């Protein structure tokens, strides 16, 4: 369940997307700095000819390749933060799935115990009816047994609903 959750959980997908966007931003920043030259525009006037001229200067500054500017540092910091976020989310999903799984298993065991208890109480109820019909017990003990059986049936229904709810929670946490 944890392995499936680490691939399909919505939080994991969101964190992976955040890391991918940060990596793209970092690569774009690095490529932009290395491959795009600096452009400069010049406007001048030639008094001999009497006309103005427009010039464009194109230069590739090799010093920029090895130096980091603020944008590159911000991109690296964003990428590092996204990596930390992804690992935090991964740990949170593992914890969430583990808790959901154990809660679901405990609820299933509670249902099994209540089913056994109900079975025993139904047998006791039948025995109490036979004893009442033969005059060996009073009506209050039969009614107490009926009350206990009804209480156990209600607890069983609640436990079964809890199992279904916990199963849905587990599936949601996994990303089913």
Backbone as a chain_set.jsonl record, in Angstrom:
{"seq": "XXXXXXXXXXXXXXXXXXXXXXXXXXXXXXXXXXXXXXXXXXXXXXXXXXXXXXXXXXXXXXXXXXXXXXXXXXXXXXXXXXXXXXXXXXXXXXXXXXXXXXXXXXXXXXXXXXXXXXXXXXXXXXXXXXXXXXXXXXXXXXXXXXXXXXXXXXXXXXXXXXXXXXXXXXXXXXXX", "coords": {"N": [[0.831, -1.188, 0.0], [1.984, 1.2, 0.741], [3.987, 1.527, -1.172], [2.423, 1.797, -3.475], [1.093, 4.14, -2.802], [3.208, 5.96, -2.752], [3.552, 6.411, -5.381], [1.059, 7.083, -6.49], [-0.375, 8.833, -4.826], [-2.149, 11.883, -4.319], [-0.827, 14.048, -3.031], [1.849, 13.37, -3.36], [2.1, 13.495, -6.13], [1.665, 16.225, -6.515], [3.876, 17.31, -5.14], [5.958, 16.243, -6.669], [5.504, 17.533, -9.071], [6.015, 20.147, -8.283], [8.777, 19.994, -7.776], [9.661, 19.353, -10.354], [8.977, 21.679, -11.754], [10.631, 23.515, -10.429], [13.146, 22.474, -11.127], [13.062, 22.874, -13.881], [12.966, 25.661, -13.949], [15.479, 26.214, -12.847], [17.213, 25.036, -14.773], [16.503, 26.537, -17.015], [17.311, 29.074, -16.217], [20.079, 28.667, -15.974], [20.769, 27.962, -18.617], [19.983, 30.26, -19.982], [21.734, 32.144, -18.989], [24.123, 31.157, -19.989], [23.933, 30.766, -22.75], [22.694, 32.894, -24.05], [23.64, 35.83, -25.494], [24.801, 39.122, -24.504], [23.028, 41.988, -25.41], [23.453, 45.163, -26.806], [22.362, 48.425, -27.494], [23.089, 51.152, -29.571], [22.996, 54.558, -30.225], [23.856, 56.986, -32.432], [25.378, 60.003, -33.83], [26.677, 61.035, -36.867], [28.681, 63.59, -37.624], [30.085, 64.302, -39.948], [28.918, 63.11, -42.18], [26.384, 63.726, -41.625], [24.233, 62.323, -40.64], [22.183, 60.208, -38.579], [22.994, 57.302, -36.776], [22.218, 53.943, -35.987], [23.227, 51.468, -33.846], [23.86, 48.054, -33.079], [25.111, 46.091, -30.592], [26.586, 43.008, -30.029], [27.499, 40.77, -27.61], [29.3, 38.199, -26.011], [29.75, 37.367, -22.859], [32.165, 35.75, -21.225], [32.808, 35.602, -18.588], [30.42, 35.609, -17.232], [29.576, 33.02, -17.416], [30.837, 31.506, -15.459], [30.313, 32.817, -13.136], [27.885, 33.267, -10.609], [24.734, 34.69, -10.67], [22.187, 36.624, -8.982], [19.672, 35.663, -9.77], [20.2, 33.038, -10.551], [21.016, 31.979, -8.104], [18.644, 32.246, -6.663], [17.03, 30.5, -8.116], [18.326, 28.056, -7.633], [17.926, 27.89, -4.882], [15.143, 27.752, -4.796], [14.76, 25.302, -6.094], [16.085, 23.587, -4.279], [14.458, 23.955, -2.032], [12.092, 22.889, -3.032], [12.845, 20.217, -3.324], [13.232, 19.497, -0.627], [10.631, 19.893, 0.269], [9.328, 17.882, -1.217], [10.429, 15.549, -0.075], [9.513, 15.826, 2.53], [6.748, 15.654, 2.132], [6.644, 13.076, 1.137], [7.39, 11.567, 3.411], [5.255, 12.295, 5.053], [3.088, 11.163, 3.667], [3.726, 8.445, 3.864], [3.504, 8.11, 6.65], [0.799, 8.802, 6.994], [-0.552, 6.837, 5.442], [0.287, 4.536, 6.775], [-0.856, 4.927, 9.341], [-3.577, 4.994, 8.617], [-3.894, 2.411, 7.572], [-3.379, 0.765, 9.825], [-5.418, 1.637, 11.525], [-7.627, 0.773, 10.048], [-7.232, -2.024, 10.048], [-7.446, -2.533, 12.82], [-10.108, -1.786, 13.214], [-11.38, -3.727, 11.681], [-10.744, -6.02, 13.171], [-12.133, -5.414, 15.485], [-14.75, -5.608, 14.542], [-14.836, -8.354, 13.999], [-14.591, -9.374, 16.621], [-16.933, -8.33, 17.774], [-18.824, -9.656, 16.249], [-18.42, -12.287, 17.09], [-19.119, -11.945, 19.779], [-21.807, -11.23, 19.5], [-22.83, -13.575, 18.412], [-22.473, -15.304, 20.59], [-24.165, -14.034, 22.439], [-26.636, -14.33, 21.184], [-26.976, -17.076, 21.391], [-27.087, -17.252, 24.169], [-29.396, -15.802, 24.577], [-31.334, -17.452, 23.359], [-31.121, -19.637, 25.109], [-31.942, -18.409, 27.51], [-34.623, -17.871, 26.877], [-35.628, -20.473, 26.665], [-35.258, -21.315, 29.303], [-36.95, -19.524, 30.594], [-39.426, -20.258, 29.546], [-39.642, -22.771, 30.651], [-39.861, -22.097, 33.233], [-37.662, -21.657, 34.862], [-36.292, -19.256, 35.103], [-36.606, -15.656, 35.469], [-38.587, -13.09, 33.859], [-37.18, -10.666, 33.676], [-34.443, -11.304, 33.417], [-34.445, -12.394, 30.863], [-35.217, -10.162, 29.374], [-33.056, -8.464, 29.927], [-31.046, -9.865, 28.627], [-31.977, -9.644, 25.994], [-31.731, -6.865, 25.704], [-28.935, -6.545, 25.942], [-28.144, -7.973, 23.683], [-29.275, -6.407, 21.645], [-27.811, -4.046, 22.043], [-25.234, -4.935, 21.423], [-25.638, -5.586, 18.726], [-26.093, -3.014, 17.685], [-23.597, -1.818, 18.226], [-22.044, -3.432, 16.573], [-23.014, -2.735, 14.036], [-22.226, -0.047, 13.955], [-19.446, -0.413, 14.084], [-18.996, -1.797, 11.693], [-19.696, 0.183, 9.861], [-17.698, 1.98, 10.487], [-15.455, 0.555, 9.632], [-15.883, 0.572, 6.844], [-15.708, 3.334, 6.362], [-13.058, 3.848, 7.186], [-11.757, 2.275, 5.341], [-12.31, 3.668, 2.982], [-10.959, 6.018, 3.61], [-8.33, 5.075, 3.709], [-8.017, 4.262, 1.024], [-8.243, 6.754, -0.175], [-5.99, 8.054, 0.897], [-4.004, 6.529, -0.254], [-4.372, 7.072, -2.901], [-6.041, 5.8, -4.589]], "CA": [[0.0, 0.0, 0.0], [2.855, 2.377, 0.798], [4.636, 1.665, -2.483], [1.409, 2.33, -4.387], [0.831, 5.522, -2.393], [4.34, 6.8, -3.123], [3.455, 6.697, -6.807], [-0.243, 7.581, -6.913], [-1.032, 9.753, -3.893], [-2.226, 13.241, -4.865], [0.202, 14.906, -2.445], [3.126, 13.015, -3.988], [2.076, 14.047, -7.491], [1.823, 17.676, -6.391], [5.268, 17.582, -4.759], [6.803, 15.93, -7.833], [5.302, 18.618, -10.029], [6.73, 21.308, -7.745], [10.21, 19.764, -8.02], [9.897, 19.43, -11.8], [8.939, 23.094, -12.134], [11.837, 24.147, -9.905], [14.261, 22.022, -11.972], [12.929, 23.562, -15.163], [13.367, 27.046, -13.714], [16.931, 26.218, -12.664], [17.862, 24.773, -16.063], [16.256, 27.691, -17.878], [18.183, 30.163, -15.751], [21.465, 28.341, -16.32], [20.933, 28.049, -20.079], [19.834, 31.659, -20.379], [22.972, 32.837, -18.651], [25.263, 30.658, -20.753], [23.771, 30.745, -24.197], [22.165, 34.131, -24.619], [24.628, 36.905, -25.367], [24.309, 40.44, -24.111], [22.746, 42.889, -26.528], [23.472, 46.589, -26.472], [21.909, 49.281, -28.593], [23.781, 52.444, -29.577], [22.471, 55.545, -31.16], [24.88, 58.03, -32.588], [25.244, 60.967, -34.922], [27.925, 61.241, -37.595], [28.613, 64.968, -38.1], [30.669, 64.45, -41.277], [27.914, 62.715, -43.169], [25.164, 64.409, -41.23], [23.115, 61.389, -40.42], [22.278, 59.441, -37.342], [23.181, 55.869, -36.961], [21.794, 53.058, -34.909], [24.102, 50.309, -33.818], [23.533, 46.977, -32.146], [26.311, 45.371, -30.198], [26.333, 41.658, -29.549], [28.709, 40.3, -26.942], [29.159, 37.036, -25.141], [30.65, 37.594, -21.733], [32.526, 34.444, -20.678], [32.841, 35.679, -17.127], [29.072, 35.289, -16.739], [29.379, 31.574, -17.396], [31.325, 30.93, -14.202], [29.795, 33.561, -11.986], [26.464, 33.086, -10.34], [24.036, 35.925, -10.348], [21.119, 36.461, -7.99], [18.588, 34.841, -10.322], [20.635, 31.634, -10.484], [20.974, 31.587, -6.702], [17.222, 32.082, -6.299], [16.551, 29.271, -8.759], [18.871, 26.918, -6.886], [17.251, 27.863, -3.59], [13.785, 27.27, -5.054], [14.872, 23.874, -6.387], [16.406, 22.906, -3.021], [13.236, 23.997, -1.212], [11.142, 21.934, -3.616], [13.331, 18.874, -2.965], [12.92, 19.294, 0.792], [9.168, 19.761, 0.327], [8.964, 16.564, -1.734], [10.792, 14.54, 0.919], [8.59, 15.999, 3.653], [5.456, 15.105, 1.703], [6.822, 11.614, 1.045], [7.32, 11.053, 4.778], [3.894, 12.51, 5.545], [2.222, 10.16, 3.029], [4.033, 7.146, 4.486], [2.902, 8.131, 7.983], [-0.659, 8.812, 6.845], [-0.986, 5.525, 4.957], [0.518, 3.578, 7.859], [-1.898, 5.13, 10.35], [-4.867, 4.583, 8.048], [-3.904, 0.962, 7.457], [-3.523, 0.154, 11.153], [-6.771, 1.946, 12.001], [-8.54, -0.091, 9.309], [-7.053, -3.386, 10.562], [-8.014, -2.562, 14.169], [-11.569, -1.748, 13.084], [-11.799, -5.059, 11.216], [-10.657, -6.943, 14.317], [-13.242, -5.076, 16.38], [-15.949, -6.192, 13.935], [-14.778, -9.804, 14.237], [-14.9, -9.625, 18.034], [-18.352, -8.052, 18.012], [-19.6, -10.741, 15.63], [-18.348, -13.425, 18.028], [-19.897, -11.589, 20.968], [-23.223, -11.293, 19.126], [-23.158, -14.992, 18.289], [-22.595, -15.827, 21.957], [-25.354, -13.456, 23.076], [-27.825, -14.941, 20.585], [-27.104, -18.395, 22.019], [-27.538, -17.0, 25.539], [-30.791, -15.351, 24.476], [-32.145, -18.648, 23.127], [-31.1, -20.384, 26.363], [-32.772, -17.671, 28.475], [-36.023, -18.082, 26.489], [-35.994, -21.843, 27.065], [-35.346, -21.34, 30.764], [-38.151, -18.781, 30.988], [-40.59, -21.071, 29.198], [-39.719, -23.897, 31.585], [-40.072, -21.545, 34.559], [-36.422, -21.678, 35.636], [-35.763, -17.896, 35.239], [-37.623, -14.613, 35.433], [-38.691, -12.307, 32.633], [-36.164, -9.602, 33.67], [-33.175, -11.808, 32.871], [-34.645, -12.525, 29.412], [-35.207, -8.799, 28.828], [-31.666, -7.985, 30.011], [-30.302, -10.521, 27.551], [-32.423, -9.003, 24.749], [-31.135, -5.536, 25.686], [-27.5, -6.71, 25.663], [-28.032, -8.398, 22.283], [-29.551, -5.234, 20.816], [-26.666, -3.138, 22.195], [-24.128, -5.515, 20.661], [-25.964, -5.421, 17.306], [-25.855, -1.611, 17.353], [-22.141, -1.626, 18.216], [-21.542, -4.113, 15.379], [-23.359, -1.907, 12.87], [-21.334, 1.116, 13.988], [-18.088, -0.866, 13.767], [-18.956, -2.098, 10.255], [-19.668, 1.483, 9.166], [-16.365, 2.529, 10.72], [-14.537, -0.159, 8.737], [-16.09, 1.099, 5.485], [-15.167, 4.693, 6.331], [-11.601, 3.757, 7.251], [-11.311, 1.729, 4.058], [-12.338, 4.79, 2.038], [-9.859, 6.922, 3.984], [-7.093, 4.428, 3.256], [-7.955, 4.378, -0.44], [-7.985, 8.162, -0.492], [-4.599, 8.337, 1.221], [-3.151, 5.822, -1.222], [-4.571, 7.656, -4.226], [-6.744, 4.76, -5.353]], "C": [[0.875, 1.251, 0.0], [3.54, 2.602, -0.546], [3.673, 2.248, -3.508], [1.16, 3.804, -4.081], [1.964, 6.449, -2.81], [4.362, 7.123, -4.611], [2.166, 7.467, -7.135], [-0.918, 8.58, -5.978], [-1.041, 11.17, -4.465], [-1.155, 14.182, -4.303], [1.571, 14.636, -3.066], [3.191, 13.597, -5.398], [2.29, 15.558, -7.466], [3.267, 18.041, -6.058], [6.217, 17.306, -5.927], [6.694, 17.018, -8.891], [6.037, 19.878, -9.576], [8.232, 21.181, -7.996], [10.518, 19.898, -9.506], [9.897, 20.893, -12.276], [10.183, 23.836, -11.637], [13.065, 23.746, -10.724], [14.24, 22.726, -13.317], [13.367, 25.02, -15.033], [14.884, 27.149, -13.574], [17.657, 26.011, -13.986], [17.688, 25.952, -17.02], [17.172, 28.845, -17.502], [19.624, 29.901, -16.147], [21.699, 28.46, -17.824], [20.862, 29.495, -20.548], [21.141, 32.415, -20.129], [24.115, 32.416, -19.571], [25.133, 30.859, -22.257], [23.315, 32.061, -24.808], [23.194, 35.243, -24.417], [23.972, 38.206, -24.902], [24.104, 41.282, -25.365], [22.827, 44.327, -26.03], [23.068, 47.365, -27.717], [22.612, 50.637, -28.465], [23.116, 53.34, -30.605], [23.5, 56.656, -31.242], [24.605, 58.925, -33.778], [26.612, 61.182, -35.549], [27.888, 62.657, -38.176], [29.186, 65.157, -39.511], [29.624, 64.158, -42.336], [26.604, 63.423, -42.872], [23.978, 63.474, -41.053], [23.288, 60.655, -39.093], [22.342, 57.96, -37.659], [22.721, 55.126, -35.719], [22.676, 51.824, -34.97], [23.645, 49.301, -32.78], [24.832, 46.236, -31.862], [25.931, 44.024, -29.594], [27.613, 41.151, -28.897], [28.377, 39.116, -26.056], [30.215, 37.179, -24.056], [30.948, 36.254, -21.079], [32.622, 34.447, -19.163], [31.483, 35.317, -16.52], [28.858, 33.786, -16.627], [29.768, 30.992, -16.045], [30.81, 31.655, -12.959], [28.302, 33.309, -11.842], [25.843, 34.446, -10.056], [22.889, 35.61, -9.387], [19.996, 35.557, -8.497], [18.951, 33.36, -10.251], [20.612, 31.136, -9.045], [19.54, 31.373, -6.231], [16.649, 30.799, -6.896], [17.055, 28.032, -8.037], [18.186, 26.773, -5.539], [15.822, 27.337, -3.739], [13.793, 25.764, -5.325], [15.158, 23.08, -5.111], [15.177, 22.862, -2.112], [12.201, 23.004, -1.727], [11.554, 20.498, -3.303], [13.007, 18.546, -1.507], [11.422, 19.094, 0.969], [8.734, 18.379, -0.136], [9.291, 15.467, -0.72], [9.885, 14.615, 2.138], [7.232, 15.399, 3.324], [5.537, 13.59, 1.617], [6.702, 10.986, 2.441], [5.917, 11.189, 5.36], [2.932, 11.478, 4.955], [2.469, 8.783, 3.63], [3.375, 7.056, 5.857], [1.382, 8.04, 7.902], [-1.194, 7.448, 6.409], [-0.813, 4.466, 6.047], [-0.56, 3.7, 8.937], [-3.259, 4.653, 9.838], [-4.971, 3.069, 7.964], [-4.124, 0.307, 8.815], [-4.89, 0.458, 11.766], [-7.799, 1.023, 11.339], [-8.46, -1.533, 9.819], [-7.662, -3.515, 11.953], [-9.54, -2.557, 14.119], [-12.101, -3.095, 12.593], [-11.769, -6.07, 12.36], [-11.787, -6.672, 15.311], [-14.553, -5.655, 15.847], [-15.977, -7.694, 14.176], [-15.131, -10.149, 15.682], [-16.376, -9.383, 18.342], [-19.248, -9.118, 17.381], [-19.592, -11.98, 16.522], [-19.193, -13.161, 19.272], [-21.394, -11.673, 20.668], [-23.669, -12.745, 18.999], [-23.362, -15.622, 19.668], [-23.861, -15.299, 22.63], [-26.65, -14.02, 22.478], [-28.066, -16.335, 21.161], [-27.614, -18.252, 23.446], [-29.009, -16.567, 25.551], [-31.718, -16.548, 24.259], [-32.229, -19.502, 24.388], [-32.002, -19.728, 27.409], [-34.261, -17.849, 28.149], [-36.497, -19.469, 26.909], [-36.153, -21.94, 28.585], [-36.594, -20.602, 31.25], [-39.406, -19.601, 30.718], [-40.746, -22.262, 30.147], [-39.877, -23.428, 33.038], [-38.836, -21.507, 35.426], [-35.833, -20.276, 35.851], [-36.897, -16.89, 35.126], [-37.544, -13.854, 34.11], [-37.608, -11.226, 32.565], [-34.83, -10.08, 33.113], [-33.269, -11.999, 31.361], [-34.576, -11.151, 28.762], [-33.798, -8.187, 28.876], [-30.807, -8.587, 28.902], [-30.684, -9.929, 26.192], [-31.798, -7.613, 24.596], [-29.642, -5.619, 25.34], [-27.268, -7.123, 24.211], [-28.257, -7.214, 21.346], [-28.392, -4.231, 20.873], [-25.473, -3.633, 21.391], [-24.381, -5.386, 19.162], [-25.717, -3.982, 16.854], [-24.358, -1.319, 17.285], [-21.518, -2.274, 16.979], [-21.82, -3.293, 14.125], [-22.455, -0.681, 12.803], [-19.912, 0.728, 13.602], [-17.956, -1.196, 12.278], [-18.924, -0.805, 9.435], [-18.29, 2.13, 9.306], [-15.331, 1.866, 9.814], [-14.663, 0.372, 7.311], [-15.485, 2.496, 5.347], [-13.641, 4.681, 6.356], [-11.019, 3.169, 5.963], [-11.28, 2.827, 2.998], [-11.214, 5.79, 2.329], [-8.527, 6.358, 3.519], [-6.946, 4.53, 1.751], [-7.668, 5.8, -0.867], [-6.536, 8.529, -0.229], [-3.642, 7.706, 0.219], [-3.226, 6.485, -2.598], [-5.257, 6.696, -5.165], [-7.727, 5.364, -6.271]], "O": [[0.554, 2.241, -0.657], [3.657, 3.738, -1.005], [4.056, 3.094, -4.316], [1.032, 4.62, -4.994], [1.72, 7.597, -3.182], [5.102, 8.003, -5.05], [2.178, 8.386, -7.953], [-1.962, 9.127, -6.335], [-0.043, 11.61, -5.037], [-0.633, 15.025, -5.032], [2.358, 15.559, -3.273], [4.222, 14.129, -5.808], [3.012, 16.102, -8.3], [3.818, 18.98, -6.632], [7.17, 18.055, -6.145], [7.684, 17.376, -9.529], [6.615, 20.592, -10.396], [8.883, 22.152, -8.383], [11.53, 20.494, -9.877], [10.722, 21.284, -13.101], [10.724, 24.686, -12.344], [13.93, 24.581, -10.987], [15.284, 23.127, -13.832], [14.056, 25.547, -15.906], [15.5, 28.065, -14.119], [18.612, 26.727, -14.289], [18.614, 26.317, -17.745], [17.739, 29.51, -18.37], [20.318, 30.808, -16.606], [22.719, 29.001, -18.253], [21.62, 29.897, -21.431], [21.585, 33.215, -20.954], [24.98, 33.228, -19.898], [26.124, 31.096, -22.947], [23.545, 32.298, -25.994], [23.567, 35.551, -23.285], [22.749, 38.349, -24.913], [24.937, 41.271, -26.271], [22.322, 44.654, -24.955], [23.401, 46.991, -28.842], [22.71, 51.192, -27.371], [22.736, 52.914, -31.695], [23.947, 57.188, -30.226], [23.738, 58.656, -34.609], [27.587, 61.473, -34.855], [27.142, 62.908, -39.123], [28.795, 66.099, -40.201], [29.484, 64.916, -43.296], [25.811, 63.685, -43.777], [22.836, 63.856, -41.31], [24.395, 60.512, -38.574], [21.817, 57.469, -38.658], [22.82, 55.603, -34.589], [22.843, 51.216, -36.027], [23.108, 49.664, -31.734], [25.546, 45.816, -32.773], [25.047, 43.941, -28.741], [28.67, 41.103, -29.527], [27.314, 39.05, -25.438], [31.416, 37.117, -24.32], [30.07, 35.676, -20.439], [32.525, 33.396, -18.53], [31.418, 34.779, -15.415], [28.042, 33.333, -15.824], [29.103, 30.087, -15.541], [30.882, 31.123, -11.851], [27.572, 33.161, -12.821], [26.381, 35.243, -9.287], [22.664, 34.452, -9.033], [19.435, 34.775, -7.73], [18.106, 32.525, -9.928], [20.229, 29.994, -8.792], [19.256, 30.432, -5.489], [15.872, 30.099, -6.247], [16.31, 27.07, -7.847], [17.898, 25.659, -5.102], [15.35, 26.566, -2.904], [12.926, 25.038, -4.837], [14.556, 22.031, -4.88], [14.898, 21.835, -1.493], [11.513, 22.354, -0.94], [10.698, 19.653, -3.044], [12.559, 17.442, -1.198], [10.991, 18.228, 1.73], [7.864, 17.765, 0.483], [8.495, 14.546, -0.535], [9.527, 13.588, 2.714], [6.637, 14.711, 4.153], [4.59, 12.896, 1.989], [5.997, 9.994, 2.623], [5.447, 10.303, 6.075], [2.059, 10.972, 5.66], [1.523, 8.035, 3.879], [2.759, 6.043, 6.188], [0.756, 7.291, 8.652], [-2.185, 6.966, 6.958], [-1.672, 3.601, 6.218], [-1.11, 2.695, 9.39], [-3.999, 3.983, 10.558], [-6.025, 2.503, 8.254], [-4.951, -0.595, 8.949], [-5.456, -0.388, 12.458], [-8.727, 0.55, 11.994], [-9.486, -2.189, 10.001], [-8.328, -4.51, 12.24], [-10.188, -3.251, 14.902], [-13.153, -3.55, 13.042], [-12.682, -6.886, 12.492], [-12.33, -7.603, 15.907], [-15.376, -6.14, 16.624], [-17.022, -8.25, 14.517], [-15.875, -11.095, 15.938], [-16.993, -10.146, 19.085], [-20.307, -9.442, 17.919], [-20.617, -12.64, 16.694], [-19.897, -14.048, 19.755], [-22.164, -12.143, 21.505], [-24.765, -13.101, 19.431], [-24.308, -16.38, 19.881], [-24.553, -16.049, 23.319], [-27.647, -14.168, 23.186], [-29.208, -16.732, 21.391], [-28.464, -19.024, 23.89], [-29.763, -16.94, 26.449], [-32.765, -16.649, 24.899], [-33.293, -20.033, 24.705], [-32.741, -20.416, 28.113], [-35.076, -17.966, 29.064], [-37.599, -19.636, 27.431], [-37.083, -22.578, 29.079], [-37.223, -21.024, 32.22], [-40.327, -19.642, 31.534], [-41.863, -22.705, 30.412], [-40.01, -24.241, 33.953], [-38.955, -21.336, 36.639], [-34.957, -20.114, 36.701], [-38.011, -17.237, 34.735], [-36.575, -13.963, 33.358], [-37.158, -10.902, 31.466], [-34.156, -9.332, 32.406], [-32.286, -11.791, 30.65], [-33.948, -10.988, 27.716], [-33.404, -7.47, 27.956], [-29.958, -7.913, 28.318], [-29.821, -9.733, 25.335], [-31.386, -7.228, 23.501], [-29.152, -4.836, 24.527], [-26.309, -6.676, 23.581], [-27.523, -7.035, 20.374], [-28.038, -3.636, 19.855], [-24.779, -2.843, 20.75], [-23.454, -5.107, 18.402], [-25.193, -3.755, 15.764], [-23.906, -0.636, 16.366], [-20.575, -1.733, 16.401], [-20.959, -3.171, 13.254], [-21.974, -0.315, 11.73], [-19.246, 1.461, 12.872], [-16.925, -0.911, 11.668], [-18.209, -0.713, 8.437], [-17.782, 2.747, 8.37], [-14.437, 2.532, 9.292], [-13.654, 0.597, 6.643], [-14.833, 2.806, 4.35], [-13.004, 5.432, 5.617], [-9.916, 3.53, 5.552], [-10.339, 2.907, 2.209], [-10.601, 6.335, 1.412], [-7.689, 7.09, 2.992], [-5.867, 4.849, 1.252], [-6.927, 6.026, -1.823], [-5.914, 9.229, -1.029], [-2.603, 8.277, -0.112], [-2.26, 6.461, -3.361], [-5.083, 6.763, -6.382], [-8.415, 4.647, -6.997]]}, "num_chains": 1, "name": "protein.A"}
